[in-house]
Short mmCIF file of C-alpha atoms and ligand atoms in Angstrom, two decimals:
data_model
loop_
_atom_site.label_atom_id
_atom_site.label_comp_id
_atom_site.label_asym_id
_atom_site.label_seq_id
_atom_site.Cartn_x
_atom_site.Cartn_y
_atom_site.Cartn_z
CA MET G 1 0.00 0.00 0.00
CA GLY G 2 1.05 3.53 -0.64
CA MET G 3 2.10 6.23 1.73
CA VAL G 4 0.62 9.34 0.09
CA GLN G 5 -1.18 11.30 2.80
CA GLU G 6 -1.96 14.50 0.99
CA VAL G 7 -2.52 15.84 -2.51
CA ARG G 8 -2.16 19.57 -3.13
CA ILE G 9 -3.55 21.13 -6.28
CA ALA G 10 -1.69 24.27 -7.36
CA ASN G 11 -3.51 27.59 -7.16
CA ARG G 12 -5.04 29.20 -10.24
CA THR G 13 -5.18 26.18 -12.50
CA GLY G 14 -7.84 25.28 -15.05
CA PHE G 15 -8.50 26.90 -18.41
CA CYS G 16 -6.96 30.27 -19.13
CA TYR G 17 -9.53 32.91 -20.06
CA GLY G 18 -8.65 32.67 -23.75
CA VAL G 19 -9.44 28.97 -23.95
CA ARG G 20 -12.57 29.28 -21.82
CA GLU G 21 -13.97 32.11 -23.94
CA ALA G 22 -13.40 30.22 -27.19
CA ILE G 23 -15.12 27.14 -25.77
CA ASP G 24 -18.02 29.22 -24.48
CA LYS G 25 -18.47 30.97 -27.81
CA ALA G 26 -18.69 27.61 -29.54
CA LYS G 27 -21.23 26.33 -27.01
CA GLU G 28 -23.31 29.50 -27.16
CA SER G 29 -23.51 29.29 -30.93
CA ALA G 30 -24.64 25.66 -30.76
CA VAL G 31 -27.14 26.37 -27.98
CA ALA G 32 -28.59 29.12 -30.21
CA GLY G 33 -29.33 26.39 -32.75
CA ARG G 34 -26.61 27.04 -35.29
CA SER G 35 -24.58 24.32 -36.94
CA THR G 36 -21.21 25.02 -35.29
CA HIS G 37 -17.68 23.84 -35.94
CA THR G 38 -14.29 24.71 -34.55
CA LEU G 39 -11.36 25.12 -36.92
CA GLY G 40 -9.05 22.53 -35.42
CA GLN G 41 -9.57 21.10 -31.94
CA VAL G 42 -10.16 23.88 -29.40
CA VAL G 43 -7.86 22.05 -27.02
CA HIS G 44 -6.25 18.65 -27.22
CA ASN G 45 -8.22 17.19 -24.36
CA GLU G 46 -10.56 14.26 -24.86
CA GLY G 47 -12.99 15.28 -22.13
CA VAL G 48 -13.38 18.77 -23.54
CA ILE G 49 -13.88 17.46 -27.07
CA ARG G 50 -16.54 15.04 -25.80
CA ASP G 51 -18.21 17.85 -23.89
CA LEU G 52 -18.35 19.97 -27.06
CA VAL G 53 -19.71 17.08 -29.09
CA GLY G 54 -22.45 16.84 -26.44
CA PHE G 55 -23.37 20.39 -27.40
CA GLY G 56 -23.26 19.49 -31.10
CA VAL G 57 -19.94 21.21 -31.78
CA HIS G 58 -17.55 19.29 -34.02
CA SER G 59 -14.04 20.19 -35.05
CA VAL G 60 -12.98 20.34 -38.69
CA GLU G 61 -9.50 20.32 -40.18
CA THR G 62 -10.14 22.83 -42.96
CA LEU G 63 -12.73 25.45 -43.88
CA ASP G 64 -13.73 23.27 -46.84
CA ASP G 65 -15.35 20.90 -44.37
CA VAL G 66 -17.84 23.55 -43.26
CA ASP G 67 -21.11 24.02 -45.16
CA GLU G 68 -22.02 27.46 -46.39
CA GLY G 69 -23.88 29.48 -43.78
CA ALA G 70 -22.66 27.32 -40.88
CA ALA G 71 -20.68 28.79 -38.02
CA VAL G 72 -16.96 28.28 -37.61
CA VAL G 73 -15.16 29.21 -34.41
CA ILE G 74 -11.59 30.47 -34.58
CA ARG G 75 -9.61 29.07 -31.65
CA ALA G 76 -7.87 31.11 -28.94
CA HIS G 77 -4.53 30.76 -30.78
CA GLY G 78 -5.88 32.89 -33.63
CA VAL G 79 -5.29 32.54 -37.35
CA SER G 80 -3.75 34.58 -40.16
CA PRO G 81 -5.90 37.30 -41.78
CA GLU G 82 -6.02 35.17 -44.89
CA VAL G 83 -8.03 32.47 -43.08
CA PHE G 84 -10.66 35.06 -42.07
CA GLU G 85 -10.90 36.25 -45.66
CA ARG G 86 -11.29 32.73 -46.99
CA ALA G 87 -13.97 31.90 -44.42
CA GLU G 88 -15.91 35.02 -45.27
CA SER G 89 -15.62 34.51 -49.01
CA ARG G 90 -17.06 31.03 -48.49
CA GLY G 91 -20.07 32.56 -46.76
CA LEU G 92 -19.32 31.08 -43.36
CA ASP G 93 -20.46 32.65 -40.15
CA VAL G 94 -17.10 33.35 -38.49
CA ILE G 95 -17.04 33.45 -34.70
CA ASP G 96 -13.77 34.91 -33.55
CA GLY G 97 -12.56 33.06 -30.47
CA THR G 98 -9.05 34.52 -30.73
CA CYS G 99 -7.88 35.33 -27.22
CA THR G 100 -7.82 39.09 -26.57
CA TRP G 101 -4.17 38.78 -25.58
CA VAL G 102 -3.34 37.16 -28.92
CA ILE G 103 -5.30 39.85 -30.79
CA GLN G 104 -3.18 42.49 -29.08
CA GLU G 105 -0.05 40.52 -29.92
CA GLN G 106 -1.08 40.39 -33.60
CA ARG G 107 -1.67 44.16 -33.63
CA GLN G 108 1.68 44.89 -32.06
CA LEU G 109 3.39 42.62 -34.56
CA GLN G 110 1.63 44.43 -37.40
CA GLU G 111 2.93 47.75 -36.02
CA LEU G 112 6.49 46.44 -36.01
CA VAL G 113 6.06 45.43 -39.65
CA ASP G 114 4.69 48.88 -40.51
CA GLU G 115 7.59 50.53 -38.71
CA GLY G 116 10.05 48.55 -40.83
CA TYR G 117 11.81 46.51 -38.17
CA VAL G 118 13.56 43.23 -38.87
CA ILE G 119 11.46 41.04 -36.59
CA VAL G 120 12.50 38.08 -34.48
CA LEU G 121 9.62 35.99 -33.14
CA LEU G 122 10.37 33.67 -30.24
CA GLY G 123 8.05 30.73 -30.73
CA THR G 124 7.58 27.10 -31.64
CA PRO G 125 7.63 26.77 -35.42
CA ARG G 126 4.36 25.37 -36.80
CA HIS G 127 2.49 26.01 -33.55
CA PRO G 128 -0.94 27.38 -34.60
CA GLU G 129 -0.41 30.67 -32.78
CA VAL G 130 2.93 31.16 -34.55
CA VAL G 131 1.41 30.23 -37.91
CA GLY G 132 -1.31 32.82 -37.31
CA LEU G 133 1.22 35.47 -36.30
CA LEU G 134 3.29 34.84 -39.43
CA GLY G 135 0.22 35.82 -41.43
CA PHE G 136 0.82 39.35 -40.13
CA ALA G 137 4.60 39.26 -40.51
CA PRO G 138 5.60 36.72 -43.17
CA ASP G 139 9.26 37.77 -43.01
CA ALA G 140 9.66 37.40 -39.26
CA ILE G 141 12.50 35.12 -38.21
CA VAL G 142 11.12 32.41 -35.92
CA VAL G 143 13.54 31.07 -33.34
CA ASP G 144 12.91 28.70 -30.49
CA GLU G 145 15.70 27.01 -28.51
CA GLU G 146 19.09 28.60 -27.97
CA GLU G 147 20.68 26.47 -30.71
CA ASP G 148 18.59 28.45 -33.24
CA TRP G 149 19.72 31.86 -32.16
CA HIS G 150 22.85 31.95 -34.32
CA ARG G 151 20.44 32.35 -37.28
CA ILE G 152 19.58 35.85 -36.08
CA PRO G 153 21.36 38.32 -38.35
CA ARG G 154 22.95 41.65 -37.37
CA ARG G 155 20.72 44.50 -38.50
CA LYS G 156 20.41 48.18 -37.76
CA ARG G 157 16.82 48.15 -36.49
CA MET G 158 15.50 44.97 -34.97
CA ALA G 159 12.47 44.03 -32.92
CA LEU G 160 11.78 41.08 -30.64
CA ILE G 161 8.32 39.72 -29.87
CA THR G 162 7.14 36.37 -28.57
CA GLN G 163 4.47 33.70 -28.74
CA SER G 164 2.31 34.12 -25.62
CA THR G 165 3.22 30.86 -23.91
CA GLN G 166 7.01 31.02 -24.11
CA PRO G 167 8.75 30.92 -20.72
CA PRO G 168 9.66 34.42 -19.47
CA TRP G 169 13.26 33.42 -18.70
CA LYS G 170 13.83 32.40 -22.32
CA PHE G 171 12.40 35.66 -23.61
CA GLU G 172 14.65 37.66 -21.29
CA LYS G 173 17.71 35.67 -22.29
CA LEU G 174 16.99 36.17 -25.98
CA ALA G 175 16.43 39.89 -25.44
CA ALA G 176 19.87 40.13 -23.79
CA PHE G 177 21.40 38.12 -26.62
CA MET G 178 19.90 40.44 -29.24
CA VAL G 179 21.28 43.61 -27.70
CA SER G 180 24.59 43.01 -29.44
CA ARG G 181 22.94 42.16 -32.78
CA ALA G 182 21.24 45.48 -33.43
CA HIS G 183 21.90 49.18 -33.22
CA GLU G 184 18.30 49.83 -32.27
CA LEU G 185 16.38 47.03 -30.55
CA LYS G 186 12.68 47.23 -29.79
CA ILE G 187 11.38 44.66 -27.31
CA VAL G 188 7.69 43.87 -27.09
CA ASN G 189 7.00 41.51 -24.21
CA THR G 190 3.92 39.51 -25.16
CA VAL G 191 4.39 36.63 -22.71
CA CYS G 192 0.86 36.02 -21.44
CA PRO G 193 0.28 36.85 -17.75
CA VAL G 194 -1.66 33.62 -17.27
CA THR G 195 1.40 31.67 -18.38
CA ILE G 196 3.56 33.58 -15.91
CA ARG G 197 1.13 33.04 -13.02
CA ARG G 198 0.73 29.36 -13.84
CA GLN G 199 4.48 28.90 -13.70
CA GLU G 200 4.79 30.79 -10.42
CA ASP G 201 2.00 28.84 -8.72
CA THR G 202 3.35 25.54 -10.01
CA LEU G 203 6.80 26.36 -8.64
CA GLU G 204 5.31 27.32 -5.31
CA THR G 205 3.53 23.97 -5.03
CA ALA G 206 6.55 22.05 -6.32
CA ARG G 207 8.68 23.45 -3.51
CA GLU G 208 6.23 22.15 -0.88
CA VAL G 209 5.77 18.57 -2.06
CA ASP G 210 7.71 15.33 -2.61
CA LEU G 211 6.45 14.67 -6.15
CA MET G 212 4.59 16.66 -8.80
CA VAL G 213 2.05 15.35 -11.28
CA VAL G 214 1.65 17.66 -14.28
CA VAL G 215 -1.52 17.19 -16.33
CA GLY G 216 -1.81 18.35 -19.92
CA GLY G 217 -1.52 17.49 -23.59
CA ARG G 218 1.57 15.49 -24.50
CA HIS G 219 2.49 18.08 -27.12
CA SER G 220 1.44 21.13 -25.13
CA ALA G 221 4.43 23.44 -24.83
CA ASN G 222 3.15 25.17 -21.70
CA THR G 223 2.60 21.80 -20.02
CA LYS G 224 6.11 20.60 -20.83
CA GLU G 225 7.48 23.83 -19.44
CA LEU G 226 5.65 23.22 -16.14
CA THR G 227 7.24 19.78 -15.88
CA ARG G 228 10.66 21.24 -16.56
CA LEU G 229 10.18 23.95 -13.94
CA CYS G 230 9.30 21.36 -11.26
CA GLN G 231 12.46 19.49 -12.10
CA ILE G 232 14.52 22.69 -11.93
CA ALA G 233 13.02 23.24 -8.46
CA GLY G 234 14.43 19.84 -7.55
CA THR G 235 11.08 18.06 -7.29
CA PRO G 236 10.59 14.91 -9.36
CA ALA G 237 7.70 15.32 -11.79
CA VAL G 238 5.52 12.96 -13.79
CA GLN G 239 3.68 14.36 -16.83
CA ILE G 240 0.40 12.73 -17.87
CA GLU G 241 -2.56 13.53 -20.12
CA ASN G 242 -5.26 12.39 -17.71
CA ALA G 243 -6.01 10.22 -14.71
CA SER G 244 -6.16 7.02 -16.76
CA ASP G 245 -2.42 7.38 -17.46
CA LEU G 246 -1.75 6.75 -13.78
CA THR G 247 -1.52 2.97 -13.57
CA ASP G 248 1.83 2.45 -11.90
CA PRO G 249 2.26 3.22 -8.20
CA ALA G 250 6.08 3.07 -8.52
CA PRO G 251 6.71 6.83 -9.03
CA PHE G 252 4.84 7.49 -5.77
CA ALA G 253 7.10 5.28 -3.67
CA GLY G 254 8.41 7.38 -0.82
CA ALA G 255 6.14 10.35 -1.58
CA ARG G 256 4.04 11.60 1.33
CA VAL G 257 2.73 14.83 -0.18
CA VAL G 258 2.01 15.00 -3.91
CA GLY G 259 1.35 18.19 -5.91
CA VAL G 260 -0.87 18.44 -8.98
CA THR G 261 -0.86 21.16 -11.61
CA GLY G 262 -2.17 21.46 -15.16
CA GLY G 263 -1.65 23.31 -18.42
CA THR G 264 -3.88 26.15 -19.59
CA SER G 265 -6.06 23.80 -21.62
CA THR G 266 -6.63 21.29 -18.83
CA PRO G 267 -9.98 21.67 -17.05
CA VAL G 268 -9.96 21.60 -13.25
CA GLU G 269 -12.19 18.53 -13.29
CA ASP G 270 -9.25 16.61 -14.75
CA LEU G 271 -7.05 17.70 -11.85
CA ARG G 272 -9.66 16.49 -9.38
CA GLU G 273 -9.78 13.12 -11.18
CA VAL G 274 -6.00 12.90 -11.00
CA ALA G 275 -6.04 13.69 -7.27
CA ARG G 276 -8.60 10.92 -6.75
CA ARG G 277 -6.55 8.46 -8.76
CA ILE G 278 -3.41 9.27 -6.75
CA PHE G 279 -5.22 8.52 -3.50
CA GLU G 280 -6.59 5.26 -4.92
CA LEU G 281 -3.28 4.16 -6.34
CA ALA G 282 -0.84 5.29 -3.70
CA GLY G 283 -2.76 6.60 -0.70
CA THR G 284 -2.37 5.19 2.77
CA ASP G 285 -4.88 2.42 3.61
CA ASP G 286 -7.28 4.67 5.49
CA LEU G 287 -7.45 7.19 2.63
CA VAL G 288 -8.13 4.91 -0.33
CA ALA G 289 -11.83 4.54 0.46
CA ARG G 290 -12.26 8.31 0.82
CA ALA G 291 -10.38 9.17 -2.39
CA ALA G 292 -13.29 10.96 -4.07
CA ASP G 293 -14.07 13.20 -1.09
CA LEU G 294 -10.42 13.99 -0.53
CA ALA G 295 -10.02 14.94 -4.18
CA ASP G 296 -13.01 17.29 -3.91
CA ALA G 297 -11.45 18.87 -0.83
CA ALA G 298 -8.09 19.25 -2.59
CA LEU G 299 -9.74 21.12 -5.44
CA GLU G 300 -11.73 23.23 -3.04
CA ALA G 301 -8.58 24.20 -1.14
CA ALA G 302 -6.90 25.53 -4.28
CA ALA G 303 -7.76 29.14 -5.07
CA THR G 304 -9.04 28.71 -8.59
CA PRO G 305 -10.70 31.79 -9.96
CA ALA G 306 -10.13 30.24 -13.38
CA GLY G 307 -11.65 27.04 -12.09
CA ARG G 308 -14.80 27.20 -14.13
CA THR G 309 -15.13 24.88 -17.05
CA THR G 310 -17.70 27.15 -18.60
CA SER G 311 -19.15 30.54 -17.90
CA LEU G 312 -22.47 29.57 -19.48
CA PRO G 313 -25.40 29.83 -17.11
CA ARG G 314 -26.68 26.45 -16.02
CA ASP G 315 -30.03 26.78 -17.75
CA ARG G 316 -28.23 27.18 -21.08
CA ILE G 317 -26.49 23.85 -20.81
CA PRO G 318 -28.36 21.18 -22.76
CA VAL G 319 -29.53 18.22 -20.73
CA GLY G 320 -27.24 15.29 -21.31
CA ALA G 321 -24.24 17.36 -22.35
CA ALA G 322 -21.21 16.29 -20.38
CA GLY G 323 -20.77 19.96 -19.52
CA ALA G 324 -23.65 19.67 -17.08
CA ARG G 325 -21.16 18.25 -14.62
CA ALA G 326 -19.31 21.56 -14.69
CA ASP G 327 -18.93 23.50 -11.51
CA GLY G 328 -20.75 26.46 -12.95
S1 LIG E 1 -2.39 31.25 -22.66
FE1 LIG E 1 -2.77 33.45 -22.50
S2 LIG E 1 -2.63 34.19 -24.60
FE2 LIG E 1 -2.85 31.99 -24.72
S3 LIG E 1 -5.06 31.67 -24.94
FE3 LIG E 1 -4.59 31.54 -22.77
S4 LIG E 1 -4.94 33.61 -21.99
FE4 LIG E 1 -4.77 33.75 -24.20
#
């Protein structure tokens, strides 16, 4: 039997406002009776996708898969202006779910283009947000890890801007690196505040516990960064997609207090499920039977203003939609 006595969920987890808004817009459109699609999966999370399907919202890979007159929701990551034009020319009802932070980022990038700067964009190549941003600045030089940075040329007037979810330390390091590459350097810090807070709160929890469990999409950059941060803090960390990935009690050997955190596209309900699973798998004998209640209490104890799965009023949630389990 295990020896886990306590599970602590990090503060301020759950969806970021950008993701929640995009999901809500899709649900609202469907509830209003419109045939609604999302361009690409809103988040790579099975539970969320199932929830949306319960509302009648399906994701499509391309605009060609949407019938004329139907609604298509642009995800929080945003898209290039060209995608908007194509959607409109096809007669689709475009619902813009681009996060307000990303919209601001796109505007600032456009300004840098207009001002004639040679632009360096810190971001993950091919990430949807970066692809969307490049629609505003096709000539921007995208760099990610430090090994890429030698590709940055020396130019008279240069500007640095970043994808919203890049770690702040990397942005600062790149800014310092670029000082010697340009005569004039303009720095626009577009690291999203939610990303910063999530990292701070995760670190805080990591410092208090014996082991961290990080929940999020396998390919989610912000989730991977959380795992890395825990390890930097000296706390072993396991990264999983959801509770069903926890089948082996071995990583919990010797852990008395376990921390749980999640990426910005992981709903708080998933963290509660993970907490429950940890108690069942590795809790002390007396706790196993109370796993569900303890998990509820763990979620309750975390200050989670972003802890709503949806901001839709309850009476707007169709009966039978998985979203009905939401905490309101
Ligand atoms: S991480 Fe920040 S910028 Fe990205 S969607 Fe969420 S709130 Fe918006």
